[in-house]
Coordinates of C-alpha atoms in Angstrom, one line a residue:
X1 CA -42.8 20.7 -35.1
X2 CA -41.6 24.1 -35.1
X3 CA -41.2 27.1 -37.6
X4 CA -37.7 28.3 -37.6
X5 CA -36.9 28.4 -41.3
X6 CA -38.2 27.8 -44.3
X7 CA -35.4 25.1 -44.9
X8 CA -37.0 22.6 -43.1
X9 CA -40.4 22.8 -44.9
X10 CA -41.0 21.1 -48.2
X11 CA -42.5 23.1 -51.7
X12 CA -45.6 20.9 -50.7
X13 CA -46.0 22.2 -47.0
X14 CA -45.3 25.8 -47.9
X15 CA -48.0 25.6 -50.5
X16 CA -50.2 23.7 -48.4
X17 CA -49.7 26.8 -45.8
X18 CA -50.4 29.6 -48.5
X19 CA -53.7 27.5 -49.2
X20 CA -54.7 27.9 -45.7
X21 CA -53.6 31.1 -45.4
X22 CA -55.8 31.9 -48.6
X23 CA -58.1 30.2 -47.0
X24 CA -58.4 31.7 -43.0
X25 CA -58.0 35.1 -45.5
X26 CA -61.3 34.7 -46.9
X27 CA -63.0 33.4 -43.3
X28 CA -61.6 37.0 -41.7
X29 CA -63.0 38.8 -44.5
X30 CA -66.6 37.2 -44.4
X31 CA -66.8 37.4 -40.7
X32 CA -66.8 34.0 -40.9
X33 CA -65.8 32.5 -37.0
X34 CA -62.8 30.3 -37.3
X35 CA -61.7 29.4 -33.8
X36 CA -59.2 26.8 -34.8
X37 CA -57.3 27.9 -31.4
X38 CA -59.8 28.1 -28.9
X39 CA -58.2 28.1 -25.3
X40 CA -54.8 28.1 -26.7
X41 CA -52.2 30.7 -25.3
X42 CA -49.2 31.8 -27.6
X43 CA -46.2 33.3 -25.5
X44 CA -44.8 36.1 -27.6
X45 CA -40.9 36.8 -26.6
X46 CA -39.6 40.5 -28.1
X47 CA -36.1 40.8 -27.9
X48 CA -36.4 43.4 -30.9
X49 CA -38.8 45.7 -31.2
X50 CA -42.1 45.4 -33.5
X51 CA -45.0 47.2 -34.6
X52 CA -46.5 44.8 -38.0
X53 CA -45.1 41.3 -36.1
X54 CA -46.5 42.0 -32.5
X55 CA -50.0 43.7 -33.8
X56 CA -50.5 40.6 -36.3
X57 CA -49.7 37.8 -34.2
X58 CA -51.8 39.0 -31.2
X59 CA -55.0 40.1 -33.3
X60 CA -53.9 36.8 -35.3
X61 CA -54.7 34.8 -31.7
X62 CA -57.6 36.2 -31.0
X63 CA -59.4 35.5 -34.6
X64 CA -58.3 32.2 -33.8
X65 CA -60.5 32.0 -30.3
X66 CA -57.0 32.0 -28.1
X67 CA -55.2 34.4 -26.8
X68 CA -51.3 35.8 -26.5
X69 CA -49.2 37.1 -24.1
X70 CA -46.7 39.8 -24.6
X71 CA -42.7 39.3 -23.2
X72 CA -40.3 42.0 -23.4
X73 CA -36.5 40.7 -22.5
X74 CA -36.3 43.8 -20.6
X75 CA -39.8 42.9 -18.7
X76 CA -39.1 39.4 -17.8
X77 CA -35.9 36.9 -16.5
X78 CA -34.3 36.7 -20.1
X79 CA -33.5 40.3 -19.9
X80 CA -31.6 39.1 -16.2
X81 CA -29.6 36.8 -17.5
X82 CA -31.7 33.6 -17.0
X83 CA -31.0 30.7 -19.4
X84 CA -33.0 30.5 -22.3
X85 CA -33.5 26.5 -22.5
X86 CA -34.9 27.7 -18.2
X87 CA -37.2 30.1 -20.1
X88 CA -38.2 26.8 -22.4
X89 CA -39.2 24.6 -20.1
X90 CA -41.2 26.8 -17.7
X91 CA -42.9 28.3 -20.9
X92 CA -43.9 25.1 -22.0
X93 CA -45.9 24.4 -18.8
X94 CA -47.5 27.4 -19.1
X95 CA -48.5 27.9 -22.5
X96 CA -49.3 26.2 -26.2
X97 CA -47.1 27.9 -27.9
X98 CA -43.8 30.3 -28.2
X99 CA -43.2 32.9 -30.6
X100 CA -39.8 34.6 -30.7
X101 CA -38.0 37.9 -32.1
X102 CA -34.5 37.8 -30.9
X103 CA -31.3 38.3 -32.5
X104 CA -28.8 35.3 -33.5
X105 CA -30.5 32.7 -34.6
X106 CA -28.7 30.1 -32.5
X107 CA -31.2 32.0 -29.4
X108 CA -34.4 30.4 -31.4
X109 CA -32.7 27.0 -31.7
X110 CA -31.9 27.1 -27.9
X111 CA -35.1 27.7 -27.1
X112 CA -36.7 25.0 -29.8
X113 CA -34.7 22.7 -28.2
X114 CA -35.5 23.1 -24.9
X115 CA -39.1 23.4 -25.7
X116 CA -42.0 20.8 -25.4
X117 CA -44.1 23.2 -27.4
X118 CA -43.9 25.0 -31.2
X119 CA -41.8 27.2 -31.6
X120 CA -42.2 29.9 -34.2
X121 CA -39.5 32.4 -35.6
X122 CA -40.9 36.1 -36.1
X123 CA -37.0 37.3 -36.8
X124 CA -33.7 36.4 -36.2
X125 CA -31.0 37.7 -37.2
X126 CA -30.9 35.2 -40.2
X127 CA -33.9 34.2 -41.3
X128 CA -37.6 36.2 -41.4
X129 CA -39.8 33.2 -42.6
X130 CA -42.9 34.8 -41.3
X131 CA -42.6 37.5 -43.8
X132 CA -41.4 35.3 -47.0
X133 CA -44.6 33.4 -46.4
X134 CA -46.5 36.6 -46.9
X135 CA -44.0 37.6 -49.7
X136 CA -45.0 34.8 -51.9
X137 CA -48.5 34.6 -50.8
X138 CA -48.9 38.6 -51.9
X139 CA -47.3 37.5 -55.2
X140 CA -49.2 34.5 -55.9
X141 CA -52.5 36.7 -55.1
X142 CA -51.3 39.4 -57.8
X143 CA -49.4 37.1 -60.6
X144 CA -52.1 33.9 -60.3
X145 CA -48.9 31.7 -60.5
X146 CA -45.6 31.3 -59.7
X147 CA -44.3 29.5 -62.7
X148 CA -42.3 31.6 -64.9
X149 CA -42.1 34.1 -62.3
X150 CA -39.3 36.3 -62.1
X151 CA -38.5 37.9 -58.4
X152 CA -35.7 40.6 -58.0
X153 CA -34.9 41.6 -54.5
X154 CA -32.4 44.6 -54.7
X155 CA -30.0 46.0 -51.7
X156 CA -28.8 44.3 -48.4
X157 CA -28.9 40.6 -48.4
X158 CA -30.0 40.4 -45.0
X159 CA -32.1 38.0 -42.8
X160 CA -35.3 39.3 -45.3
X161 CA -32.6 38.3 -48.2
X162 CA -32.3 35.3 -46.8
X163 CA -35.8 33.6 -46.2
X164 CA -37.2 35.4 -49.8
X165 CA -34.4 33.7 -51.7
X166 CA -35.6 30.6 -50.1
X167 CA -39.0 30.8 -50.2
X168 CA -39.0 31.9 -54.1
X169 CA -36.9 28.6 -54.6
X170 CA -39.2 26.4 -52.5
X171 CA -42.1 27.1 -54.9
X172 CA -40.1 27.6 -58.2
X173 CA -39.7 31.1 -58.8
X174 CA -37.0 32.5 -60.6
X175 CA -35.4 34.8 -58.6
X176 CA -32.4 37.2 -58.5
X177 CA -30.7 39.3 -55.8
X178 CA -28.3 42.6 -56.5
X179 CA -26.1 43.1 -53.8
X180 CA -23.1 46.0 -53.4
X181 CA -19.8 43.9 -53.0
X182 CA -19.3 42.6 -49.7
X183 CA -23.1 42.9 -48.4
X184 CA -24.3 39.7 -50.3
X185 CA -26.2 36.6 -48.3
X186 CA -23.7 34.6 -46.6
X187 CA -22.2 32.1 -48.5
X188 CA -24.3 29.5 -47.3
X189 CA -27.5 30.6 -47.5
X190 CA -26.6 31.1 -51.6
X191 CA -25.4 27.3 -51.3
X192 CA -29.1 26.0 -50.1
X193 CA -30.7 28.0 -52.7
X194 CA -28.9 26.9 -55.2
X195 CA -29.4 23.8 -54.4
X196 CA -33.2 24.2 -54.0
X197 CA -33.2 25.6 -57.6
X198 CA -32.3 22.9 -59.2
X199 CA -34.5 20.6 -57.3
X200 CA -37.5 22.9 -58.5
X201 CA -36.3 23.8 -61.5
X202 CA -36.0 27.6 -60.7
X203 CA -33.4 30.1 -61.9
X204 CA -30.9 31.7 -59.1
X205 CA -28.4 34.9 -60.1
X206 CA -26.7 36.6 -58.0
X207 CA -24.7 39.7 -59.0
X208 CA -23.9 43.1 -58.4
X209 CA -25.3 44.6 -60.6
X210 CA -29.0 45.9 -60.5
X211 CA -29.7 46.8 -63.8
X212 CA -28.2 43.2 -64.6
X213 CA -31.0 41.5 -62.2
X214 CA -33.8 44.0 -62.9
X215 CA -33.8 43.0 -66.2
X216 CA -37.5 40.9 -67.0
X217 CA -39.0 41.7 -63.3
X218 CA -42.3 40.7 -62.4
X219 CA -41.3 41.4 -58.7
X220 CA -39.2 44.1 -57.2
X221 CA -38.4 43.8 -53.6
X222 CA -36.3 46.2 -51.6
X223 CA -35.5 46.5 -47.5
X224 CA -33.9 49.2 -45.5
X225 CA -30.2 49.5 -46.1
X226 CA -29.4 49.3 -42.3
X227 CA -31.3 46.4 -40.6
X228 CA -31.7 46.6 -36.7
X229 CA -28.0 46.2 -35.0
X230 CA -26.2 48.0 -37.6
X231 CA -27.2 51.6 -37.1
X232 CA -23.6 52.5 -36.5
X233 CA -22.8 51.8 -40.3
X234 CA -25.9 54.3 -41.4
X235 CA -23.4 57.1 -43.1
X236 CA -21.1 54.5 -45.3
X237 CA -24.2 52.3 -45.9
X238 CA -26.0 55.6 -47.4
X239 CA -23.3 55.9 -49.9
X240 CA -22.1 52.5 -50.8
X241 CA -26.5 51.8 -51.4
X242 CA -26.7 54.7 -53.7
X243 CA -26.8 52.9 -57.1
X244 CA -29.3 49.9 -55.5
X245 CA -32.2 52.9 -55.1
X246 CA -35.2 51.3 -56.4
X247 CA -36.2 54.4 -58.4
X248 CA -37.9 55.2 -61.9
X249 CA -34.8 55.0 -63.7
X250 CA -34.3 51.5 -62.6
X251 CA -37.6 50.3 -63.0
X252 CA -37.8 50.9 -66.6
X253 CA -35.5 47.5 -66.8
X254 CA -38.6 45.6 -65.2
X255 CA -41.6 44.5 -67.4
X256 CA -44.5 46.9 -67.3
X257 CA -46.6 45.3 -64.9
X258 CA -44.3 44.6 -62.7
X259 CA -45.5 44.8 -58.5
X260 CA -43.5 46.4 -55.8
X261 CA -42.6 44.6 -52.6
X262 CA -41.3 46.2 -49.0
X263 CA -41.6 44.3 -46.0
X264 CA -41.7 48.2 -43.9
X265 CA -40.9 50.2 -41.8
X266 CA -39.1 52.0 -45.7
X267 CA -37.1 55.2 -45.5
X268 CA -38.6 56.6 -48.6
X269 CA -36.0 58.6 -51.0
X270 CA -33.5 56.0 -49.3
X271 CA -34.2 52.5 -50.3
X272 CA -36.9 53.2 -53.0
X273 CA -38.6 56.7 -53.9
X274 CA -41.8 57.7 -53.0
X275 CA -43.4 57.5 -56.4
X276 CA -42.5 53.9 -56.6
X277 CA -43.7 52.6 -53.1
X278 CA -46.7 54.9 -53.0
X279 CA -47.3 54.3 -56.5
X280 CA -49.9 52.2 -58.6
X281 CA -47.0 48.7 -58.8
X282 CA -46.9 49.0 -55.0
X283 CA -48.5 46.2 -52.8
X284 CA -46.7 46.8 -49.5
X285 CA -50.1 47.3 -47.6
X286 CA -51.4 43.8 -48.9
X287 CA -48.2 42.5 -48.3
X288 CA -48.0 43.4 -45.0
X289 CA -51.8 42.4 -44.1
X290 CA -50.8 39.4 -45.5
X291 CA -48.5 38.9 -42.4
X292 CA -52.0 37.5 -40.3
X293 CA -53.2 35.3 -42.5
X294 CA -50.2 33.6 -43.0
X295 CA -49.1 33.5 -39.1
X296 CA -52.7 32.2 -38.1
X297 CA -51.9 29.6 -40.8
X298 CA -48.6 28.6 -39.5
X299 CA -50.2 28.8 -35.9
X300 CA -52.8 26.6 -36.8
X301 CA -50.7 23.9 -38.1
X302 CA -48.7 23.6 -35.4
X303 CA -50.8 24.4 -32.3
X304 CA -54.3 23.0 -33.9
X305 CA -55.2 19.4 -32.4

């Protein structure tokens, strides 16, 4: 089995991961050993570059008794053209596991297929599942629950878009996404969640409109306006984001004890002020610790014997 998107996992195996994760969270902060991956090897491929994905995953390794081995395109055969489903098979000999950052997603799904080992997804250019898991699990930790849980992700609806709007319908949050026109998920994506909400019996709106969404908030979630690839569209992308700012003003539309999400690097007084992510709603740093505990969990699961 491999980890490519949070599409292919059921309510009951995301929330059976978040109870491990919860779980291998509380072993890390006891000291208590938990070597569930003891003379495994995980093959880390970084076709984008990382600081919170690499760091996690390798420390996440070596909590778990194994090790990981880092693979720049530009440091091994991928970078000289060689065929990814080549870079598959000899992987798979080698090692117990493959994680990938890489650009289209149609790259990971080449390389799943071609692969005799899990494969997991630490970005595409689609889908960052890695970091929904630790989305919801940060929520869960701070709300107790995810019934009746309202989650409003404002800005690009990019690959982080994407596998949060999934990941809140998987375990039956309500959720909401404010978009400028023309930047919304693709048309798809907004399809399966639909479709997941009425299977869980979540809410799904989509608009324009930020005040609109913001309105009843338990969670505010923002990204950069300008993902990786798309640096070229910085100046428009500054002006047409102008009115998503997640700033005081907005905010006030959210209920009081609202909690602010960012899944970083953030270009404060861009995407969100500094008084709001360096304020007292603001959970980024557990949110982004919560990045190991969930990866170990996901590693476990599908590397564990």
């Amino acid at each position: 089995m491999n980890f490519l998107t949070l599409l292919d996992y059921s309510p009951e195996q995301i929330n059976e991961l978040l109870d491990f994760s919860l779980v291998l969270k509380k072993y890390q902060k006891e000291g208590v050993p938990h070597p569930f991956l003891a003379g495994k090897t995980l093959a880390m491929i970084f076709e984008k570059s990382s600081t919170r994905t690499r760091v996690s995953f390798e420390v996440g390794m070596s909590q778990l008794g194994g090790s990981a081995l880092f693979l720049s395109s530009k440091d091994s055969q991928l970078g000289r053209g060689e065929p990814i489903s080549d870079t598959a098979q000899v992987l798979s000999r080698y090692v117990d596991g493959i994680m990938i950052r890489t650009h289209g997603h149609e790259i990971i799904e080449e390389l799943a297929k071609h692969s005799t080992v899990p494969v997991v997804n630490a970005l595409t250019d689609d889908f960052h599942p890695c970091q929904a898991l630790a989305d919801i699990m940060t929520i869960y930790e701070a709300k107790g629950t995810f019934k009746g849980i309202k989650t409003v992700y404002v800005g690009d609806g990019n690959n982080v878009a994407h596998s949060l709007l999934i990941a809140c319908a998987k375990v039956g949050m309500d959720v909401a996404i404010a978009t400028p026109k023309g930047y919304e998920p693709k048309p798809w994506i907004i399809n399966e969640v639909e479709s997941i909400c009425q299977e869980t019996k979540a809410t799904f709106q989509l608009t324009n409109d930020p005040v609109e969404a913001m309105n009843g908030a338990d969670v505010i979630y923002t990204d950069v306006w300008t993902s990786m690839g798309y640096e070229e569209e910085t100046n428009d992308r500054l002006e047409i984001f102008k009115p998503f700012q997640v700033n005081n003003r907005l905010v006030q539309h959210a209920k009081d004890d609202y909690i602010f999400l960012h899944c970083l690097p953030a270009h404060r007084e861009e995407e969100v002020t500094a008084d709001i992510i360096d304020g007292s709603h603001s959970y980024i740093f557990d949110q982004a610790e919560n990045r190991l505990h969930v990866q170990k969990a996901i590693l476990v699961a599908l590397m564990s014997n």
